[in-house]
Amino acid sequence: MTDHDDTFFQEMQDVKPLQTQAKVALRKGDITLASQQARRLAAIDDSPKRDPNYLQTSNIKRIGPHDVVGFKRPGIQDGVFRKLRLGKYESEARLDLHRRTVEEARRQLFRFFQDCMEHDIRSVIVLPGKGERSEGDSAILKSYLVHWLEQIDDVQAYHTAQPQHGGAGVFYVLLRKSERKKQQARELYSKGRL
């Protein structure tokens, strides 16, 4: 032993270890009561859970399988809409809704546009198909898609695709610019103006 060890042991000789219990005392009554209260509150809270997907599945106007349709929000320039209508924008993403039920298509479309906005995607193609092979009523998904696209605020314009891109069973869709892209455009075009 060294002098340092001796000094340490002399200083520590009056120190006593802390008294600890090997187990934590749980009071079962408290846990049971809290659990019962939580179950009661959950049973009382029967408020319907709100679906974030606001796309409606009722009151839609039916369109034919070969109908050519288009839409643009106020403020969209005619040149931008013409370029969209002619298929001049490069498609950055696509969603194929062939052989989907209305509910599947509703969920997929809603999620697809959320993803596009998160990733700054502006020009997309959506394929509902014409519905010609459907038994009974044709162009169901196409009709719903037209209805939904106008409900989505991020959709600035859409139009039936040109024949070389699929024609009446395909839609070109132009989405709103994200705030990040707007800021980048401001910075790019404001350089040199100062």
Short mmCIF file of C-alpha atoms in Angstrom, two decimals:
data_model
loop_
_atom_site.label_atom_id
_atom_site.label_comp_id
_atom_site.label_asym_id
_atom_site.label_seq_id
_atom_site.Cartn_x
_atom_site.Cartn_y
_atom_site.Cartn_z
CA MET A 1 0.00 0.00 0.00
CA THR A 2 1.04 3.52 -0.70
CA ASP A 3 0.71 6.63 1.38
CA HIS A 4 -2.25 7.70 -0.76
CA ASP A 5 -4.12 4.51 0.02
CA ASP A 6 -3.52 4.89 3.75
CA THR A 7 -4.74 8.47 3.67
CA PHE A 8 -7.85 7.46 1.77
CA PHE A 9 -8.75 4.66 4.19
CA GLN A 10 -8.23 6.94 7.20
CA GLU A 11 -10.58 9.54 5.73
CA MET A 12 -13.23 6.94 4.91
CA GLN A 13 -13.26 4.96 8.18
CA ASP A 14 -16.28 6.83 9.59
CA VAL A 15 -18.36 6.53 6.39
CA LYS A 16 -21.30 4.14 6.55
CA PRO A 17 -23.01 2.64 3.45
CA LEU A 18 -26.47 3.91 2.52
CA GLN A 19 -29.32 1.72 3.59
CA THR A 20 -31.22 0.46 0.52
CA GLN A 21 -34.08 -1.90 0.14
CA ALA A 22 -33.75 -4.77 -2.28
CA LYS A 23 -37.34 -4.30 -3.48
CA VAL A 24 -39.53 -1.35 -4.32
CA ALA A 25 -42.75 -1.35 -2.37
CA LEU A 26 -45.72 -1.23 -4.72
CA ARG A 27 -49.13 -0.44 -3.44
CA LYS A 28 -51.50 -2.57 -5.45
CA GLY A 29 -54.49 -0.49 -4.60
CA ASP A 30 -53.07 2.59 -6.37
CA ILE A 31 -52.26 0.69 -9.56
CA THR A 32 -55.62 -1.03 -9.71
CA LEU A 33 -57.47 2.22 -9.09
CA ALA A 34 -55.50 4.07 -11.82
CA SER A 35 -56.08 1.22 -14.26
CA GLN A 36 -59.81 1.21 -13.54
CA GLN A 37 -60.04 4.97 -14.02
CA ALA A 38 -58.19 4.76 -17.35
CA ARG A 39 -60.55 2.02 -18.57
CA ARG A 40 -63.60 4.01 -17.50
CA LEU A 41 -62.38 7.15 -19.30
CA ALA A 42 -61.68 5.13 -22.44
CA ALA A 43 -65.17 3.63 -22.31
CA ILE A 44 -66.79 7.05 -21.82
CA ASP A 45 -64.80 8.66 -24.65
CA ASP A 46 -66.88 7.29 -27.48
CA SER A 47 -66.27 10.32 -29.68
CA PRO A 48 -65.66 9.22 -33.24
CA LYS A 49 -62.05 9.26 -34.31
CA ARG A 50 -61.62 11.85 -37.06
CA ASP A 51 -60.23 10.50 -40.33
CA PRO A 52 -57.69 13.00 -41.72
CA ASN A 53 -58.67 11.93 -45.23
CA TYR A 54 -61.39 14.41 -46.19
CA LEU A 55 -62.04 13.04 -49.72
CA GLN A 56 -65.76 12.41 -50.09
CA THR A 57 -67.31 9.32 -51.59
CA SER A 58 -70.81 10.66 -52.12
CA ASN A 59 -72.54 13.09 -54.47
CA ILE A 60 -70.20 12.68 -57.39
CA LYS A 61 -70.97 13.56 -60.95
CA ARG A 62 -70.46 10.59 -63.28
CA ILE A 63 -68.40 11.00 -66.41
CA GLY A 64 -67.96 8.68 -69.37
CA PRO A 65 -64.93 6.46 -70.01
CA HIS A 66 -63.81 8.54 -73.02
CA ASP A 67 -64.65 12.01 -71.66
CA VAL A 68 -61.83 14.53 -71.76
CA VAL A 69 -61.85 16.67 -68.63
CA GLY A 70 -59.75 19.48 -67.24
CA PHE A 71 -59.71 21.91 -64.35
CA LYS A 72 -57.59 24.83 -63.18
CA ARG A 73 -57.83 26.93 -60.06
CA PRO A 74 -58.19 30.71 -60.31
CA GLY A 75 -54.80 32.34 -60.66
CA ILE A 76 -53.24 29.59 -62.76
CA GLN A 77 -51.88 31.15 -65.93
CA ASP A 78 -53.32 30.02 -69.26
CA GLY A 79 -49.82 29.19 -70.53
CA VAL A 80 -49.18 26.91 -67.54
CA PHE A 81 -52.50 25.12 -68.08
CA ARG A 82 -51.85 24.78 -71.83
CA LYS A 83 -48.43 23.26 -71.12
CA LEU A 84 -50.04 20.80 -68.66
CA ARG A 85 -52.83 19.93 -71.11
CA LEU A 86 -50.30 19.18 -73.86
CA GLY A 87 -48.22 16.95 -71.57
CA LYS A 88 -45.17 19.22 -71.66
CA TYR A 89 -44.35 18.92 -67.95
CA GLU A 90 -41.98 16.11 -66.99
CA SER A 91 -43.80 13.69 -64.70
CA GLU A 92 -42.01 13.34 -61.36
CA ALA A 93 -44.24 10.60 -59.93
CA ARG A 94 -47.16 8.39 -60.90
CA LEU A 95 -49.99 6.61 -59.13
CA ASP A 96 -51.72 3.66 -60.74
CA LEU A 97 -55.26 3.09 -59.43
CA HIS A 98 -56.25 0.32 -61.87
CA ARG A 99 -58.30 -2.45 -60.28
CA ARG A 100 -58.64 -0.65 -56.94
CA THR A 101 -61.83 -0.30 -54.99
CA VAL A 102 -63.13 3.22 -54.42
CA GLU A 103 -61.98 3.15 -50.79
CA GLU A 104 -58.51 1.83 -51.67
CA ALA A 105 -58.15 4.51 -54.36
CA ARG A 106 -59.30 7.20 -51.92
CA ARG A 107 -56.70 6.21 -49.31
CA GLN A 108 -53.87 5.79 -51.85
CA LEU A 109 -54.59 9.09 -53.60
CA PHE A 110 -54.70 11.03 -50.32
CA ARG A 111 -51.41 9.53 -49.13
CA PHE A 112 -49.79 9.95 -52.57
CA PHE A 113 -50.45 13.70 -52.61
CA GLN A 114 -49.22 14.08 -49.03
CA ASP A 115 -45.98 12.35 -50.04
CA CYS A 116 -45.65 14.50 -53.16
CA MET A 117 -45.98 17.70 -51.14
CA GLU A 118 -43.43 16.48 -48.57
CA HIS A 119 -40.94 15.78 -51.37
CA ASP A 120 -41.59 18.96 -53.41
CA ILE A 121 -43.06 17.04 -56.34
CA ARG A 122 -45.19 19.23 -58.61
CA SER A 123 -46.06 17.31 -61.76
CA VAL A 124 -47.58 13.83 -61.49
CA ILE A 125 -49.58 11.34 -63.50
CA VAL A 126 -52.56 9.50 -62.02
CA LEU A 127 -53.97 6.46 -63.82
CA PRO A 128 -57.56 5.63 -62.87
CA GLY A 129 -58.17 3.80 -66.14
CA LYS A 130 -61.24 4.26 -68.30
CA GLY A 131 -63.24 1.56 -66.59
CA GLU A 132 -64.32 -0.02 -69.88
CA ARG A 133 -63.69 -3.55 -68.62
CA SER A 134 -65.72 -2.99 -65.46
CA GLU A 135 -68.89 -4.99 -65.15
CA GLY A 136 -71.93 -2.79 -64.81
CA ASP A 137 -71.17 0.89 -64.37
CA SER A 138 -68.06 2.12 -66.19
CA ALA A 139 -65.68 4.97 -65.38
CA ILE A 140 -66.38 4.80 -61.65
CA LEU A 141 -62.82 5.50 -60.50
CA LYS A 142 -62.35 8.14 -63.17
CA SER A 143 -65.48 9.93 -61.92
CA TYR A 144 -64.32 9.76 -58.31
CA LEU A 145 -60.84 10.97 -59.27
CA VAL A 146 -62.24 14.07 -60.98
CA HIS A 147 -64.32 14.78 -57.87
CA TRP A 148 -61.39 14.24 -55.48
CA LEU A 149 -58.85 16.27 -57.46
CA GLU A 150 -61.03 19.34 -57.14
CA GLN A 151 -61.35 18.77 -53.36
CA ILE A 152 -57.59 18.72 -52.79
CA ASP A 153 -56.31 22.27 -52.27
CA ASP A 154 -52.78 21.29 -53.30
CA VAL A 155 -54.03 20.37 -56.80
CA GLN A 156 -53.68 23.48 -58.96
CA ALA A 157 -54.81 21.94 -62.25
CA TYR A 158 -55.44 18.62 -63.98
CA HIS A 159 -56.27 17.45 -67.47
CA THR A 160 -56.88 14.23 -69.37
CA ALA A 161 -53.59 13.00 -70.84
CA GLN A 162 -52.57 13.07 -74.49
CA PRO A 163 -53.06 9.80 -76.44
CA GLN A 164 -49.31 9.03 -76.37
CA HIS A 165 -49.42 9.11 -72.55
CA GLY A 166 -52.54 7.00 -72.11
CA GLY A 167 -55.39 9.25 -73.22
CA ALA A 168 -58.72 9.17 -71.41
CA GLY A 169 -57.55 6.74 -68.71
CA VAL A 170 -54.73 8.98 -67.46
CA PHE A 171 -54.58 12.43 -65.85
CA TYR A 172 -51.81 15.00 -65.73
CA VAL A 173 -51.89 16.75 -62.35
CA LEU A 174 -50.05 19.92 -61.35
CA LEU A 175 -49.54 20.45 -57.61
CA ARG A 176 -48.99 23.62 -55.63
CA LYS A 177 -45.43 24.71 -55.00
CA SER A 178 -44.26 24.01 -51.47
CA GLU A 179 -43.15 26.94 -49.31
CA ARG A 180 -39.57 25.72 -49.61
CA LYS A 181 -39.74 25.78 -53.43
CA LYS A 182 -41.37 29.23 -53.39
CA GLN A 183 -38.54 30.58 -51.25
CA GLN A 184 -35.93 29.03 -53.55
CA ALA A 185 -37.59 30.65 -56.57
CA ARG A 186 -37.68 34.04 -54.80
CA GLU A 187 -33.98 33.77 -53.99
CA LEU A 188 -33.08 32.66 -57.51
CA TYR A 189 -35.03 35.38 -59.30
CA SER A 190 -34.27 38.19 -56.88
CA LYS A 191 -30.48 37.91 -57.37
CA GLY A 192 -29.19 40.86 -59.30
CA ARG A 193 -32.23 43.05 -58.56
CA LEU A 194 -30.69 44.64 -55.51
#
